[in-house]
PDB file of C-alpha atoms and ligand atoms in Angstrom:
ATOM      1  CA  MET A   5       0.312  -0.107  -0.045  1.00 70.00           C
ATOM      2  CA  ASN A   6       0.950   3.349  -1.279  1.00 73.00           C
ATOM      3  CA  THR A   7       1.987   5.654   1.724  1.00 83.00           C
ATOM      4  CA  LYS A   8       3.587   8.784  -0.359  1.00 94.00           C
ATOM      5  CA  THR A   9       1.347  12.419  -0.726  1.00 97.00           C
ATOM      6  CA  LEU A  10       1.255  13.741  -4.151  1.00 98.00           C
ATOM      7  CA  LYS A  11       3.069  16.405  -3.319  1.00 98.00           C
ATOM      8  CA  GLU A  12       5.928  14.311  -2.471  1.00 98.00           C
ATOM      9  CA  LEU A  13       5.598  12.097  -6.336  1.00 98.00           C
ATOM     10  CA  LEU A  14       5.085  15.269  -7.828  1.00 98.00           C
ATOM     11  CA  ARG A  15       8.435  16.462  -6.157  1.00 98.00           C
ATOM     12  CA  GLU A  16      10.393  13.295  -6.614  1.00 98.00           C
ATOM     13  CA  ALA A  17       8.782  13.473  -9.848  1.00 98.00           C
ATOM     14  CA  ASP A  18      10.432  17.117 -10.801  1.00 97.00           C
ATOM     15  CA  GLU A  19      14.252  15.801  -9.739  1.00 97.00           C
ATOM     16  CA  GLY A  20      13.674  12.837 -11.408  1.00 98.00           C
ATOM     17  CA  GLY A  21      13.458  14.347 -15.238  1.00 98.00           C
ATOM     18  CA  TYR A  22       9.778  12.870 -15.239  1.00 98.00           C
ATOM     19  CA  ALA A  23       6.377  12.769 -14.657  1.00 98.00           C
ATOM     20  CA  ILE A  24       3.560  10.865 -12.859  1.00 98.00           C
ATOM     21  CA  ASN A  25       0.775   9.946 -15.154  1.00 98.00           C
ATOM     22  CA  ALA A  26      -3.314  10.684 -14.637  1.00 98.00           C
ATOM     23  CA  PHE A  27      -5.710   8.306 -16.505  1.00 98.00           C
ATOM     24  CA  ASN A  28      -9.425   9.717 -16.213  1.00 97.00           C
ATOM     25  CA  PHE A  29     -11.963   6.261 -15.635  1.00 98.00           C
ATOM     26  CA  THR A  30     -15.084   5.853 -16.269  1.00 96.00           C
ATOM     27  CA  ASP A  31     -15.865   2.431 -13.656  1.00 97.00           C
ATOM     28  CA  VAL A  32     -13.887  -1.140 -12.504  1.00 97.00           C
ATOM     29  CA  TRP A  33     -12.519  -2.062 -15.379  1.00 98.00           C
ATOM     30  CA  ASP A  34     -10.808   0.452 -17.115  1.00 98.00           C
ATOM     31  CA  MET A  35      -9.729   1.695 -13.351  1.00 98.00           C
ATOM     32  CA  LEU A  36      -7.891  -1.671 -12.651  1.00 98.00           C
ATOM     33  CA  SER A  37      -6.365  -1.575 -16.002  1.00 98.00           C
ATOM     34  CA  ILE A  38      -5.299   0.987 -15.005  1.00 98.00           C
ATOM     35  CA  VAL A  39      -3.859  -0.088 -12.276  1.00 98.00           C
ATOM     36  CA  GLU A  40      -2.503  -3.225 -13.256  1.00 98.00           C
ATOM     37  CA  ALA A  41      -0.903  -1.570 -16.063  1.00 98.00           C
ATOM     38  CA  ALA A  42       1.398   0.865 -14.311  1.00 98.00           C
ATOM     39  CA  GLU A  43       1.995  -2.043 -10.962  1.00 98.00           C
ATOM     40  CA  GLU A  44       3.456  -4.341 -14.240  1.00 98.00           C
ATOM     41  CA  GLU A  45       5.707  -0.668 -14.443  1.00 98.00           C
ATOM     42  CA  LYS A  46       6.418  -0.159 -11.362  1.00 98.00           C
ATOM     43  CA  ALA A  47       4.851   3.136 -12.489  1.00 98.00           C
ATOM     44  CA  PRO A  48       3.124   5.815  -9.635  1.00 98.00           C
ATOM     45  CA  VAL A  49       0.326   6.974 -10.863  1.00 98.00           C
ATOM     46  CA  ILE A  50      -3.079   9.057 -10.860  1.00 98.00           C
ATOM     47  CA  LEU A  51      -6.758   7.848 -11.362  1.00 98.00           C
ATOM     48  CA  MET A  52      -8.739  10.681 -12.375  1.00 98.00           C
ATOM     49  CA  ALA A  53     -12.531  10.991 -11.809  1.00 97.00           C
ATOM     50  CA  HIS A  54     -14.206  12.696 -14.085  1.00 94.00           C
ATOM     51  CA  PRO A  55     -17.639  14.829 -12.444  1.00 92.00           C
ATOM     52  CA  GLU A  56     -19.302  13.615 -15.671  1.00 89.00           C
ATOM     53  CA  ASN A  57     -19.209  10.167 -14.534  1.00 90.00           C
ATOM     54  CA  PHE A  58     -21.392  10.958 -11.106  1.00 90.00           C
ATOM     55  CA  SER A  59     -24.531  11.675 -13.284  1.00 89.00           C
ATOM     56  CA  GLN A  60     -24.336   8.437 -13.691  1.00 92.00           C
ATOM     57  CA  GLU A  61     -22.333   6.462 -10.594  1.00 92.00           C
ATOM     58  CA  SER A  62     -22.230   8.835  -7.342  1.00 95.00           C
ATOM     59  CA  LEU A  63     -18.863  10.527  -6.151  1.00 96.00           C
ATOM     60  CA  GLY A  64     -19.117   8.364  -2.825  1.00 96.00           C
ATOM     61  CA  MET A  65     -19.471   4.962  -4.704  1.00 96.00           C
ATOM     62  CA  CYS A  66     -16.808   6.314  -8.055  1.00 96.00           C
ATOM     63  CA  GLY A  67     -13.949   7.436  -4.505  1.00 97.00           C
ATOM     64  CA  ALA A  68     -14.206   4.574  -2.550  1.00 97.00           C
ATOM     65  CA  MET A  69     -13.832   2.085  -5.686  1.00 97.00           C
ATOM     66  CA  ALA A  70     -10.770   3.831  -6.484  1.00 98.00           C
ATOM     67  CA  LEU A  71      -9.713   4.236  -3.212  1.00 98.00           C
ATOM     68  CA  GLN A  72      -9.692   0.603  -2.040  1.00 98.00           C
ATOM     69  CA  ALA A  73      -7.351  -0.203  -5.589  1.00 98.00           C
ATOM     70  CA  ALA A  74      -5.234   2.418  -3.908  1.00 97.00           C
ATOM     71  CA  ARG A  75      -5.062   0.155  -1.075  1.00 97.00           C
ATOM     72  CA  GLU A  76      -4.180  -3.193  -2.871  1.00 97.00           C
ATOM     73  CA  ALA A  77      -2.468  -2.042  -5.394  1.00 98.00           C
ATOM     74  CA  SER A  78       1.854  -2.204  -5.536  1.00 97.00           C
ATOM     75  CA  VAL A  79       2.620   1.184  -6.677  1.00 97.00           C
ATOM     76  CA  PRO A  80       1.559   4.429  -4.972  1.00 98.00           C
ATOM     77  CA  VAL A  81      -2.385   5.229  -6.898  1.00 98.00           C
ATOM     78  CA  ILE A  82      -3.884   8.280  -6.249  1.00 98.00           C
ATOM     79  CA  LEU A  83      -7.225   9.593  -6.375  1.00 98.00           C
ATOM     80  CA  HIS A  84      -8.005  12.678  -7.755  1.00 98.00           C
ATOM     81  CA  LEU A  85     -11.164  14.786  -8.252  1.00 98.00           C
ATOM     82  CA  ASP A  86     -10.949  16.238 -11.895  1.00 97.00           C
ATOM     83  CA  HIS A  87     -12.028  19.469 -14.022  1.00 94.00           C
ATOM     84  CA  SER A  88     -14.844  20.352 -11.008  1.00 96.00           C
ATOM     85  CA  ASN A  89     -16.352  23.556 -11.860  1.00 94.00           C
ATOM     86  CA  SER A  90     -17.877  23.432  -8.180  1.00 96.00           C
ATOM     87  CA  ILE A  91     -16.375  24.133  -5.213  1.00 98.00           C
ATOM     88  CA  ASP A  92     -19.416  22.077  -3.524  1.00 97.00           C
ATOM     89  CA  VAL A  93     -18.378  18.914  -5.196  1.00 97.00           C
ATOM     90  CA  CYS A  94     -14.428  19.572  -4.249  1.00 98.00           C
ATOM     91  CA  LYS A  95     -15.555  20.104  -1.028  1.00 98.00           C
ATOM     92  CA  ALA A  96     -17.824  16.358  -1.483  1.00 98.00           C
ATOM     93  CA  ALA A  97     -14.765  14.220  -2.684  1.00 98.00           C
ATOM     94  CA  VAL A  98     -12.827  15.729  -0.279  1.00 98.00           C
ATOM     95  CA  ASP A  99     -15.312  13.958   2.472  1.00 98.00           C
ATOM     96  CA  TYR A 100     -15.554  10.877   0.851  1.00 98.00           C
ATOM     97  CA  GLY A 101     -11.427  11.135   1.106  1.00 98.00           C
ATOM     98  CA  PHE A 102      -9.799  11.691  -2.421  1.00 98.00           C
ATOM     99  CA  PRO A 103      -7.259  12.804  -1.014  1.00 98.00           C
ATOM    100  CA  SER A 104      -6.667  15.028  -3.858  1.00 98.00           C
ATOM    101  CA  VAL A 105      -9.309  17.215  -6.323  1.00 98.00           C
ATOM    102  CA  MET A 106      -8.967  19.400  -9.079  1.00 98.00           C
ATOM    103  CA  ILE A 107     -11.223  22.943  -8.745  1.00 97.00           C
ATOM    104  CA  ASP A 108     -11.072  24.261 -12.682  1.00 95.00           C
ATOM    105  CA  ALA A 109     -12.776  28.149 -12.256  1.00 95.00           C
ATOM    106  CA  SER A 110     -10.236  29.093 -15.647  1.00 92.00           C
ATOM    107  CA  SER A 111     -13.502  29.819 -17.662  1.00 90.00           C
ATOM    108  CA  GLN A 112     -13.854  32.994 -15.133  1.00 93.00           C
ATOM    109  CA  PRO A 113     -11.916  36.337 -14.994  1.00 95.00           C
ATOM    110  CA  LEU A 114      -8.750  36.329 -12.761  1.00 96.00           C
ATOM    111  CA  ALA A 115      -9.989  37.494  -9.239  1.00 97.00           C
ATOM    112  CA  GLU A 116     -13.190  34.898  -9.276  1.00 97.00           C
ATOM    113  CA  ASN A 117     -10.668  31.793 -10.608  1.00 97.00           C
ATOM    114  CA  ILE A 118      -8.754  33.357  -7.331  1.00 98.00           C
ATOM    115  CA  ARG A 119     -12.017  32.934  -4.725  1.00 98.00           C
ATOM    116  CA  ARG A 120     -12.653  29.752  -6.136  1.00 98.00           C
ATOM    117  CA  VAL A 121      -9.452  28.011  -4.928  1.00 98.00           C
ATOM    118  CA  LYS A 122      -9.042  29.772  -2.049  1.00 98.00           C
ATOM    119  CA  ALA A 123     -11.964  28.053  -0.834  1.00 98.00           C
ATOM    120  CA  VAL A 124     -11.547  24.895  -1.949  1.00 98.00           C
ATOM    121  CA  VAL A 125      -7.763  25.355  -0.750  1.00 98.00           C
ATOM    122  CA  ASP A 126      -8.825  26.461   2.738  1.00 98.00           C
ATOM    123  CA  TYR A 127     -11.060  22.984   2.971  1.00 98.00           C
ATOM    124  CA  ALA A 128      -9.096  20.752   1.616  1.00 98.00           C
ATOM    125  CA  HIS A 129      -5.616  21.782   3.231  1.00 98.00           C
ATOM    126  CA  SER A 130      -7.027  21.206   6.275  1.00 98.00           C
ATOM    127  CA  ALA A 131      -7.939  17.782   5.799  1.00 98.00           C
ATOM    128  CA  GLY A 132      -4.338  17.542   3.908  1.00 98.00           C
ATOM    129  CA  VAL A 133      -5.849  16.802   0.233  1.00 98.00           C
ATOM    130  CA  HIS A 134      -3.700  18.146  -2.094  1.00 98.00           C
ATOM    131  CA  VAL A 135      -5.414  20.831  -4.631  1.00 98.00           C
ATOM    132  CA  GLU A 136      -4.829  21.665  -8.165  1.00 98.00           C
ATOM    133  CA  ALA A 137      -6.123  24.587  -9.969  1.00 98.00           C
ATOM    134  CA  GLU A 138      -5.936  25.954 -13.829  1.00 95.00           C
ATOM    135  CA  MET A 139      -4.562  28.787 -15.723  1.00 95.00           C
ATOM    136  CA  GLY A 140      -5.084  29.713 -19.282  1.00 91.00           C
ATOM    137  CA  ARG A 141      -7.688  27.473 -20.836  1.00 82.00           C
ATOM    138  CA  ILE A 142      -7.850  24.287 -22.302  1.00 78.00           C
ATOM    139  CA  LYS A 143      -8.595  23.582 -25.853  1.00 74.00           C
ATOM    140  CA  GLY A 144     -11.521  21.119 -27.405  1.00 74.00           C
ATOM    141  CA  GLY A 145     -14.192  19.434 -26.136  1.00 66.00           C
ATOM    142  CA  GLY A 146     -15.539  16.554 -25.576  1.00 57.00           C
ATOM    143  CA  ILE A 147     -17.101  16.201 -21.950  1.00 52.00           C
ATOM    144  CA  GLU A 148     -14.260  17.494 -20.240  1.00 52.00           C
ATOM    145  CA  GLY A 149     -15.661  20.790 -21.410  1.00 59.00           C
ATOM    146  CA  GLY A 150     -15.241  22.625 -24.632  1.00 70.00           C
ATOM    147  CA  TYR A 151     -13.678  25.760 -25.438  1.00 73.00           C
ATOM    148  CA  TYR A 152     -12.627  27.232 -29.244  1.00 74.00           C
ATOM    149  CA  GLY A 153     -11.118  29.982 -29.165  1.00 72.00           C
ATOM    150  CA  ASN A 154      -7.800  31.603 -28.917  1.00 70.00           C
ATOM    151  CA  ASP A 155      -7.296  33.331 -25.890  1.00 75.00           C
ATOM    152  CA  PHE A 156      -6.018  29.804 -23.786  1.00 82.00           C
ATOM    153  CA  LEU A 157      -2.274  30.899 -22.920  1.00 90.00           C
ATOM    154  CA  ALA A 158      -2.355  31.090 -19.469  1.00 92.00           C
ATOM    155  CA  GLN A 159      -0.475  34.466 -18.799  1.00 94.00           C
ATOM    156  CA  VAL A 160       2.502  34.607 -16.396  1.00 97.00           C
ATOM    157  CA  SER A 161       1.978  37.185 -13.840  1.00 97.00           C
ATOM    158  CA  ASP A 162      -1.801  35.177 -13.599  1.00 96.00           C
ATOM    159  CA  CYS A 163       0.055  32.049 -12.751  1.00 97.00           C
ATOM    160  CA  VAL A 164       2.096  33.703 -10.450  1.00 98.00           C
ATOM    161  CA  ALA A 165      -0.889  35.731  -8.481  1.00 98.00           C
ATOM    162  CA  LEU A 166      -3.147  32.746  -8.663  1.00 98.00           C
ATOM    163  CA  VAL A 167      -0.099  30.763  -7.167  1.00 98.00           C
ATOM    164  CA  GLU A 168       0.578  32.931  -4.116  1.00 98.00           C
ATOM    165  CA  GLU A 169      -3.179  33.789  -2.772  1.00 98.00           C
ATOM    166  CA  THR A 170      -4.177  30.312  -2.754  1.00 98.00           C
ATOM    167  CA  GLY A 171      -1.657  28.354  -1.701  1.00 98.00           C
ATOM    168  CA  VAL A 172      -2.823  25.975  -4.503  1.00 98.00           C
ATOM    169  CA  ASP A 173      -0.334  22.276  -4.710  1.00 98.00           C
ATOM    170  CA  CYS A 174      -0.198  22.457  -8.736  1.00 98.00           C
ATOM    171  CA  LEU A 175      -1.428  24.211 -11.965  1.00 98.00           C
ATOM    172  CA  ALA A 176      -2.532  23.335 -15.130  1.00 97.00           C
ATOM    173  CA  VAL A 177      -1.668  25.511 -17.711  1.00 96.00           C
ATOM    174  CA  GLY A 178      -2.791  26.784 -20.726  1.00 94.00           C
ATOM    175  CA  ILE A 179       0.008  26.046 -23.597  1.00 95.00           C
ATOM    176  CA  GLY A 180      -2.024  25.155 -27.055  1.00 89.00           C
ATOM    177  CA  THR A 181      -3.329  21.710 -25.637  1.00 88.00           C
ATOM    178  CA  ALA A 182      -6.745  20.437 -26.413  1.00 85.00           C
ATOM    179  CA  HIS A 183      -8.992  17.934 -25.292  1.00 85.00           C
ATOM    180  CA  GLY A 184     -10.062  15.231 -27.570  1.00 87.00           C
ATOM    181  CA  PHE A 185      -8.772  14.327 -30.431  1.00 90.00           C
ATOM    182  CA  TYR A 186      -6.085  16.485 -32.250  1.00 89.00           C
ATOM    183  CA  THR A 187      -7.434  17.481 -35.589  1.00 85.00           C
ATOM    184  CA  GLU A 188      -4.116  18.879 -36.659  1.00 83.00           C
ATOM    185  CA  LYS A 189      -0.958  18.939 -34.623  1.00 85.00           C
ATOM    186  CA  PRO A 190      -0.774  20.262 -31.805  1.00 89.00           C
ATOM    187  CA  GLU A 191       1.499  23.287 -31.343  1.00 91.00           C
ATOM    188  CA  LEU A 192       2.944  23.331 -27.917  1.00 94.00           C
ATOM    189  CA  ASN A 193       3.793  27.187 -26.120  1.00 95.00           C
ATOM    190  CA  PHE A 194       7.922  25.905 -24.503  1.00 97.00           C
ATOM    191  CA  LYS A 195       8.635  28.890 -23.668  1.00 96.00           C
ATOM    192  CA  ARG A 196       5.614  30.050 -22.144  1.00 96.00           C
ATOM    193  CA  LEU A 197       5.637  26.725 -20.254  1.00 97.00           C
ATOM    194  CA  GLU A 198       9.400  28.156 -19.040  1.00 98.00           C
ATOM    195  CA  GLU A 199       8.515  31.539 -18.428  1.00 97.00           C
ATOM    196  CA  ILE A 200       5.357  29.772 -16.069  1.00 98.00           C
ATOM    197  CA  ASN A 201       7.860  27.634 -14.609  1.00 98.00           C
ATOM    198  CA  ASN A 202      10.582  30.152 -13.883  1.00 98.00           C
ATOM    199  CA  ALA A 203       7.821  32.116 -12.048  1.00 98.00           C
ATOM    200  CA  VAL A 204       5.758  29.581  -9.824  1.00 98.00           C
ATOM    201  CA  SER A 205       7.500  26.729  -7.129  1.00 97.00           C
ATOM    202  CA  VAL A 206       4.049  24.520  -7.991  1.00 98.00           C
ATOM    203  CA  PRO A 207       4.432  21.694 -10.279  1.00 98.00           C
ATOM    204  CA  LEU A 208       2.878  22.760 -13.282  1.00 98.00           C
ATOM    205  CA  VAL A 209       0.759  19.678 -15.379  1.00 98.00           C
ATOM    206  CA  LEU A 210      -0.682  18.983 -18.943  1.00 97.00           C
ATOM    207  CA  HIS A 211      -3.697  18.411 -20.104  1.00 95.00           C
ATOM    208  CA  GLY A 212      -5.548  16.863 -23.561  1.00 93.00           C
ATOM    209  CA  GLY A 213      -2.329  14.595 -23.326  1.00 96.00           C
ATOM    210  CA  THR A 214      -3.758  11.937 -26.261  1.00 96.00           C
ATOM    211  CA  GLY A 215      -2.469  13.216 -29.564  1.00 95.00           C
ATOM    212  CA  VAL A 216       0.293  15.063 -28.343  1.00 97.00           C
ATOM    213  CA  PRO A 217       3.601  13.919 -29.860  1.00 97.00           C
ATOM    214  CA  ARG A 218       6.215  11.540 -27.491  1.00 97.00           C
ATOM    215  CA  GLU A 219       8.930  13.917 -28.259  1.00 98.00           C
ATOM    216  CA  ASP A 220       6.441  17.758 -27.625  1.00 98.00           C
ATOM    217  CA  VAL A 221       5.141  15.692 -24.148  1.00 98.00           C
ATOM    218  CA  GLN A 222       9.170  14.808 -22.561  1.00 98.00           C
ATOM    219  CA  LYS A 223      10.242  18.928 -23.591  1.00 98.00           C
ATOM    220  CA  GLY A 224       7.328  19.544 -21.728  1.00 98.00           C
ATOM    221  CA  ILE A 225       8.519  17.556 -18.944  1.00 98.00           C
ATOM    222  CA  LYS A 226      11.730  18.875 -19.459  1.00 98.00           C
ATOM    223  CA  LEU A 227      10.389  22.094 -19.205  1.00 98.00           C
ATOM    224  CA  GLY A 228       8.254  22.334 -15.762  1.00 96.00           C
ATOM    225  CA  LEU A 229       5.355  19.044 -15.860  1.00 98.00           C
ATOM    226  CA  ASN A 230       5.518  17.154 -13.498  1.00 98.00           C
ATOM    227  CA  LYS A 231       1.887  15.179 -14.219  1.00 98.00           C
ATOM    228  CA  ILE A 232       0.713  14.758 -18.039  1.00 98.00           C
ATOM    229  CA  ASN A 233      -3.208  13.901 -18.130  1.00 98.00           C
ATOM    230  CA  VAL A 234      -4.773  11.310 -20.509  1.00 98.00           C
ATOM    231  CA  GLY A 235      -8.032  10.744 -21.793  1.00 96.00           C
ATOM    232  CA  THR A 236      -9.583  10.356 -24.564  1.00 95.00           C
ATOM    233  CA  CYS A 237      -7.154   7.613 -26.040  1.00 97.00           C
ATOM    234  CA  ILE A 238      -8.623   5.086 -22.736  1.00 98.00           C
ATOM    235  CA  ALA A 239     -12.668   5.858 -23.055  1.00 97.00           C
ATOM    236  CA  ALA A 240     -11.905   4.939 -27.248  1.00 98.00           C
ATOM    237  CA  THR A 241      -9.581   2.326 -26.848  1.00 98.00           C
ATOM    238  CA  TYR A 242     -12.151   0.262 -23.740  1.00 98.00           C
ATOM    239  CA  MET A 243     -14.851   2.011 -25.974  1.00 98.00           C
ATOM    240  CA  ASN A 244     -13.601   0.276 -29.086  1.00 98.00           C
ATOM    241  CA  SER A 245     -12.220  -2.478 -28.280  1.00 98.00           C
ATOM    242  CA  MET A 246     -15.142  -3.525 -25.615  1.00 98.00           C
ATOM    243  CA  ARG A 247     -16.958  -3.501 -29.119  1.00 98.00           C
ATOM    244  CA  ASP A 248     -14.616  -5.958 -30.443  1.00 98.00           C
ATOM    245  CA  GLU A 249     -14.892  -8.149 -28.266  1.00 98.00           C
ATOM    246  CA  LEU A 250     -18.856  -7.738 -28.272  1.00 98.00           C
ATOM    247  CA  VAL A 251     -18.304  -8.764 -32.451  1.00 98.00           C
ATOM    248  CA  LYS A 252     -16.280 -11.808 -31.901  1.00 97.00           C
ATOM    249  CA  PHE A 253     -18.410 -12.976 -29.026  1.00 98.00           C
ATOM    250  CA  GLY A 254     -21.760 -12.887 -30.341  1.00 97.00           C
ATOM    251  CA  ASP A 255     -25.125 -12.419 -28.389  1.00 97.00           C
ATOM    252  CA  ASN A 256     -25.707 -12.660 -24.919  1.00 97.00           C
ATOM    253  CA  ALA A 257     -22.194 -12.048 -23.133  1.00 96.00           C
ATOM    254  CA  PHE A 258     -21.753 -11.698 -19.686  1.00 96.00           C
ATOM    255  CA  THR A 259     -19.349  -8.734 -19.427  1.00 96.00           C
ATOM    256  CA  ILE A 260     -17.320 -11.218 -17.919  1.00 96.00           C
ATOM    257  CA  ASP A 261     -16.717 -13.232 -21.195  1.00 96.00           C
ATOM    258  CA  ILE A 262     -15.018 -10.040 -23.030  1.00 97.00           C
ATOM    259  CA  VAL A 263     -13.402  -8.052 -20.336  1.00 98.00           C
ATOM    260  CA  GLY A 264      -9.978  -9.898 -20.318  1.00 98.00           C
ATOM    261  CA  PRO A 265      -9.127  -8.866 -23.337  1.00 98.00           C
ATOM    262  CA  VAL A 266     -10.653  -5.437 -23.075  1.00 98.00           C
ATOM    263  CA  LYS A 267      -8.150  -4.798 -20.463  1.00 98.00           C
ATOM    264  CA  GLU A 268      -5.362  -6.016 -21.969  1.00 98.00           C
ATOM    265  CA  ARG A 269      -5.965  -3.050 -24.984  1.00 98.00           C
ATOM    266  CA  ILE A 270      -6.249  -0.211 -22.123  1.00 98.00           C
ATOM    267  CA  LYS A 271      -3.223  -1.575 -20.439  1.00 98.00           C
ATOM    268  CA  ALA A 272      -0.974  -1.867 -23.856  1.00 98.00           C
ATOM    269  CA  VAL A 273      -2.395   1.877 -24.035  1.00 98.00           C
ATOM    270  CA  VAL A 274      -1.416   2.888 -20.218  1.00 98.00           C
ATOM    271  CA  LYS A 275       1.867   1.242 -20.539  1.00 98.00           C
ATOM    272  CA  GLU A 276       3.495   3.344 -24.243  1.00 98.00           C
ATOM    273  CA  TRP A 277       2.100   6.293 -21.868  1.00 98.00           C
ATOM    274  CA  ILE A 278       3.726   5.542 -18.834  1.00 98.00           C
ATOM    275  CA  GLY A 279       6.569   5.236 -21.523  1.00 98.00           C
ATOM    276  CA  VAL A 280       6.379   8.966 -22.610  1.00 98.00           C
ATOM    277  CA  CYS A 281       6.236   9.796 -19.694  1.00 98.00           C
ATOM    278  CA  MET A 282       9.638   8.017 -18.168  1.00 98.00           C
ATOM    279  CA  SER A 283       7.699   6.247 -14.989  1.00 98.00           C
ATOM    280  CA  ALA A 284       8.555   2.631 -15.371  1.00 98.00           C
ATOM    281  CA  GLY A 285      10.778   2.086 -12.362  1.00 98.00           C
ATOM    282  CA  LYS A 286       9.894   5.213 -10.154  1.00 97.00           C
ATOM    283  CA  ALA A 287       7.322   3.910  -7.665  1.00 96.00           C
TER     284      ALA A 287
HETATM  285  P1  LIG B 318      -7.490  14.539 -23.145  1.00 76.83           P
HETATM  286  O1  LIG B 318      -8.532  12.969 -23.332  1.00 76.83           O
HETATM  287  O2  LIG B 318      -7.361  14.475 -23.834  1.00 76.83           O
HETATM  288  O3  LIG B 318      -6.061  13.089 -23.079  1.00 76.83           O
HETATM  289  O4  LIG B 318      -7.231  15.102 -21.431  1.00 76.83           O
HETATM  290  C1  LIG B 318      -7.568  14.054 -20.900  1.00 76.83           C
HETATM  291  C2  LIG B 318      -7.773  15.423 -19.406  1.00 76.83           C
HETATM  292  O5  LIG B 318      -7.086  16.421 -19.489  1.00 76.83           O
HETATM  293  C3  LIG B 318      -7.914  14.788 -18.440  1.00 76.83           C
HETATM  294  O6  LIG B 318      -8.679  16.471 -17.413  1.00 76.83           O
END
């Protein structure tokens, strides 16, 4: 069982020149695939529950399942609430025992972003819970929310103000990545990433990992990214392999008849990302 906090894991990643992978999960099968792949690669990993899931399963149930998986795992597994724009949902996650939450108020003006982050930080820190905020915008759509404008780039002075005024633990930065599949090659603003990293001391987070080329992710890690978020390629692999196995099996399958090969395909994607983030053997 893991006894390290996310703060410690991110510090070790920063010192060791790698990043911690954070994967979105929806249910027990993709969650277990992520944990098993991390165990086989001896990599620390973050399991991200997205608020969209809670329309179909409760926050508490989703959290309890992942917390139990973390207790049973042979590598550090940290449960994280991804992209909540609700202070109340963040507080509820803290109450359910999530060790890490994200309050995403990046669509708000700076002062309101700071107010919301501070409200979550005050509550979360009193329970020893790690908090991520966001500055700038992650482009694209999908369940992570949509932003299609051009004003996505995180401003250095805004990042400094948010970190200093809230005491937030880590910061997602809009530097050109998008949620979902890319329709054209992503153009990451490495200069801005470096400027932000020089200006703030907290670990930086890349969202929209799916489809970002390996060399760009690794360049970003050198310039200060310590947590890399990946979701779409996990969901697509899960659903596409489920379809393939169902077609192969025919009618009237039980979940357990088809889930073995499905898990193996998700695990292959997770392992590839662990390779990209250079976190194998770091557990
Ligand atoms: P992708 O779905 O584009 O990989 O992004 C995931 C993410 O950033 C979750 O916060």
